[in-house]
């Protein structure tokens, strides 16, 4: 019933209902597959580390920040949905030169809110925190919202049975306000009718191509900007 309601809700608001329905079913299938699967891939682990690092900074600054605003594990377009802006977080791993963009909406504004793309360099570090350590730290910060956090972690595919002992360290952090001149695929670009019938798109974006639009920041600064 929940799946049917989800698909009907997406279709009722979509300009292209058939494509929206197929995309919703595929998104749910991926979500259930991760929940029932055998663990996170390396890239999924890096992405979760980056998102949790930002969530932890937000909760340190505001313990009342609603954990439900962390939407990344639900495979929605943006990782964080704030009242005045949205934030998409992308981890850049060791030696990586590109990031994966999932869908035409991931780098697209909605509801007239600015969209900020945060690049977080995450490196393997034997002296760094494991994903278990990071999860425990954020759970402590979540306080009485820990149940909501655990639901998000389950949706992301992480469980207590995760036995990977890799340590991670956060490096550079870059902030990119997503505007028309930032390289990307999006339905609001010139001649959007050419995207009619196109859905469930994923592509890789060269980090070097978007760095000219970036400013150096910190996770603490990015956290302050989200809930203002």
C-alpha positions as semicolon CSV with decimal commas, in nm:
position;residue;x (nm);y (nm);z (nm)
1;X;0,000;0,000;0,000
2;X;0,283;0,240;0,084
3;X;0,445;0,174;-0,253
4;X;0,118;0,236;-0,438
5;X;0,061;0,560;-0,247
6;X;0,416;0,673;-0,322
7;X;0,377;0,611;-0,696
8;X;0,033;0,774;-0,710
9;X;0,165;1,078;-0,528
10;X;0,452;1,117;-0,774
11;X;0,226;1,069;-1,077
12;X;-0,035;1,319;-0,958
13;X;0,218;1,604;-0,963
14;X;0,424;1,504;-1,268
15;X;0,404;1,670;-1,611
16;X;0,497;1,329;-1,764
17;X;0,309;1,073;-1,551
18;X;0,426;0,757;-1,728
19;X;0,794;0,842;-1,698
20;X;0,749;0,957;-1,338
21;X;0,578;0,629;-1,246
22;X;0,855;0,416;-1,396
23;X;1,123;0,630;-1,230
24;X;0,946;0,603;-0,891
25;X;0,923;0,223;-0,915
26;X;1,290;0,197;-1,010
27;X;1,388;0,425;-0,721
28;X;1,187;0,212;-0,477
29;X;1,336;-0,106;-0,621
30;X;1,688;0,030;-0,565
31;X;1,593;0,134;-0,212
32;X;1,453;-0,208;-0,122
33;X;1,750;-0,376;-0,286
34;X;1,988;-0,184;-0,062
35;X;1,781;-0,260;0,248
36;X;1,789;-0,633;0,169
37;X;2,137;-0,645;0,020
38;X;2,468;-0,758;0,160
39;X;2,617;-0,418;0,238
40;X;2,724;-0,087;0,097
41;X;2,954;-0,043;-0,200
42;X;3,271;0,163;-0,156
43;X;3,113;0,465;-0,327
44;X;2,798;0,435;-0,114
45;X;3,009;0,425;0,200
46;X;3,197;0,740;0,098
47;X;2,869;0,917;0,023
48;X;2,724;0,816;0,360
49;X;3,037;0,936;0,540
50;X;3,008;1,277;0,371
51;X;2,634;1,314;0,444
52;X;2,671;1,205;0,806
53;X;2,963;1,444;0,853
54;X;2,743;1,734;0,745
55;X;2,444;1,610;0,948
56;X;2,665;1,587;1,256
57;X;2,779;1,947;1,210
58;X;2,419;2,062;1,172
59;X;2,309;1,883;1,491
60;X;2,604;2,025;1,684
61;X;2,486;2,374;1,592
62;X;2,115;2,306;1,635
63;X;2,002;2,000;1,829
64;X;1,645;2,067;1,714
65;X;1,726;2,031;1,346
66;X;1,475;1,772;1,217
67;X;1,659;1,458;1,113
68;X;1,375;1,395;0,866
69;X;1,517;1,682;0,660
70;X;1,804;1,446;0,570
71;X;1,652;1,300;0,253
72;X;1,954;1,140;0,088
73;X;1,887;0,782;0,206
74;X;1,537;0,803;0,056
75;X;1,691;0,860;-0,288
76;X;1,510;1,190;-0,327
77;X;1,668;1,453;-0,554
78;X;1,853;1,642;-0,277
79;X;2,027;1,517;0,035
80;X;1,903;1,793;0,266
81;X;1,581;1,992;0,238
82;X;1,588;2,311;0,442
83;X;1,318;2,578;0,462
84;X;1,521;2,831;0,264
85;X;1,759;2,614;0,060
86;X;1,845;2,261;-0,046
87;X;2,185;2,096;-0,024
88;X;2,327;1,813;-0,232
89;X;2,639;1,646;-0,088
90;X;2,890;1,462;-0,304
91;X;3,191;1,273;-0,171
92;X;3,514;1,289;-0,368
93;X;3,726;0,983;-0,292
94;X;4,096;0,911;-0,314
95;X;4,220;0,985;-0,665
96;X;3,869;1,052;-0,796
97;X;3,825;1,312;-1,067
98;X;3,447;1,300;-1,109
99;X;3,120;1,266;-0,921
100;X;2,806;1,075;-1,015
101;X;2,484;1,269;-1,065
102;X;2,165;1,066;-1,027
103;X;1,871;1,201;-1,222
104;X;1,785;1,521;-1,401
105;X;1,656;1,676;-1,078
106;X;1,961;1,627;-0,859
107;X;2,123;1,953;-0,970
108;X;1,796;2,138;-1,029
109;X;1,633;2,391;-0,796
110;X;1,274;2,344;-0,686
111;X;1,016;2,544;-0,492
112;X;1,217;2,861;-0,559
113;X;1,482;2,760;-0,308
114;X;1,854;2,796;-0,386
115;X;2,047;2,473;-0,430
116;X;2,396;2,433;-0,289
117;X;2,626;2,155;-0,406
118;X;2,878;2,057;-0,138
119;X;3,186;1,859;-0,243
120;X;3,352;1,674;0,045
121;X;3,689;1,508;-0,006
122;X;3,692;1,182;0,190
123;X;4,018;0,988;0,222
124;X;4,096;0,646;0,365
125;X;4,296;0,695;0,683
126;X;4,403;0,418;0,925
127;X;4,390;0,678;1,205
128;X;4,050;0,812;1,098
129;X;3,700;0,733;1,218
130;X;3,525;0,422;1,091
131;X;3,169;0,442;0,964
132;X;3,062;0,279;1,293
133;X;3,236;0,559;1,483
134;X;3,071;0,828;1,271
135;X;2,727;0,671;1,309
136;X;2,767;0,648;1,689
137;X;2,877;1,010;1,706
138;X;2,577;1,133;1,506
139;X;2,336;0,909;1,701
140;X;2,457;1,072;2,023
141;X;2,399;1,416;1,873
142;X;2,052;1,316;1,752
143;X;1,921;1,285;2,108
144;X;1,549;1,205;2,109
145;X;1,553;1,188;1,729
146;X;1,767;0,875;1,726
147;X;1,479;0,656;1,605
148;X;1,433;0,879;1,299
149;X;1,808;0,866;1,238
150;X;1,809;0,486;1,258
151;X;1,530;0,474;1,000
152;X;1,740;0,686;0,765
153;X;2,046;0,467;0,823
154;X;1,843;0,155;0,744
155;X;1,715;0,318;0,427
156;X;2,074;0,401;0,332
157;X;2,162;0,033;0,363
158;X;2,380;0,057;0,675
159;X;2,328;-0,188;0,961
160;X;2,505;-0,276;1,286
161;X;2,631;-0,590;1,115
162;X;2,860;-0,374;0,901
163;X;3,207;-0,502;0,985
164;X;3,424;-0,288;0,757
165;X;3,700;-0,131;0,966
166;X;3,821;0,129;0,715
167;X;3,897;0,465;0,873
168;X;3,805;0,791;0,700
169;X;3,926;1,150;0,721
170;X;3,750;1,458;0,586
171;X;3,966;1,683;0,368
172;X;3,873;1,983;0,157
173;X;3,515;2,107;0,138
174;X;3,388;2,315;-0,155
175;X;3,054;2,490;-0,197
176;X;2,898;2,550;-0,539
177;X;2,574;2,748;-0,571
178;X;2,395;2,572;-0,857
179;X;2,314;2,831;-1,122
180;X;2,247;2,825;-1,495
181;X;2,616;2,840;-1,586
182;X;2,717;2,537;-1,375
183;X;2,776;2,234;-1,602
184;X;2,497;1,977;-1,557
185;X;2,196;1,813;-1,716
186;X;1,867;1,959;-1,599
187;X;1,512;1,997;-1,733
188;X;1,519;2,375;-1,684
189;X;1,801;2,435;-1,929
190;X;1,764;2,567;-2,285
191;X;1,519;2,368;-2,502
192;X;1,381;2,150;-2,216
193;X;1,137;1,982;-2,457
194;X;1,429;1,777;-2,585
195;X;1,417;1,588;-2,253
196;X;1,056;1,473;-2,300
197;X;1,047;1,099;-2,236
198;X;1,393;1,096;-2,075
199;X;1,404;0,964;-1,718
200;X;1,619;0,771;-1,473
201;X;1,934;0,941;-1,601
202;X;2,271;0,912;-1,431
203;X;2,595;1,066;-1,549
204;X;2,942;1,156;-1,427
205;X;3,052;1,516;-1,388
206;X;3,417;1,620;-1,406
207;X;3,516;1,787;-1,080
208;X;3,762;2,010;-1,263
209;X;3,476;2,148;-1,474
210;X;3,281;2,273;-1,172
211;X;3,566;2,389;-0,946
212;X;3,574;2,735;-1,113
213;X;3,226;2,789;-0,964
214;X;3,330;2,672;-0,615
215;X;3,442;2,846;-0,301
216;X;3,638;2,685;-0,021
217;X;3,431;2,633;0,292
218;X;3,402;2,406;0,595
219;X;3,135;2,164;0,704
220;X;3,054;2,400;0,991
221;X;2,995;2,690;0,750
222;X;2,786;2,470;0,520
223;X;2,579;2,357;0,819
224;X;2,504;2,714;0,919
225;X;2,387;2,798;0,571
226;X;2,138;2,513;0,547
227;X;1,890;2,606;0,817
228;X;1,908;2,988;0,805
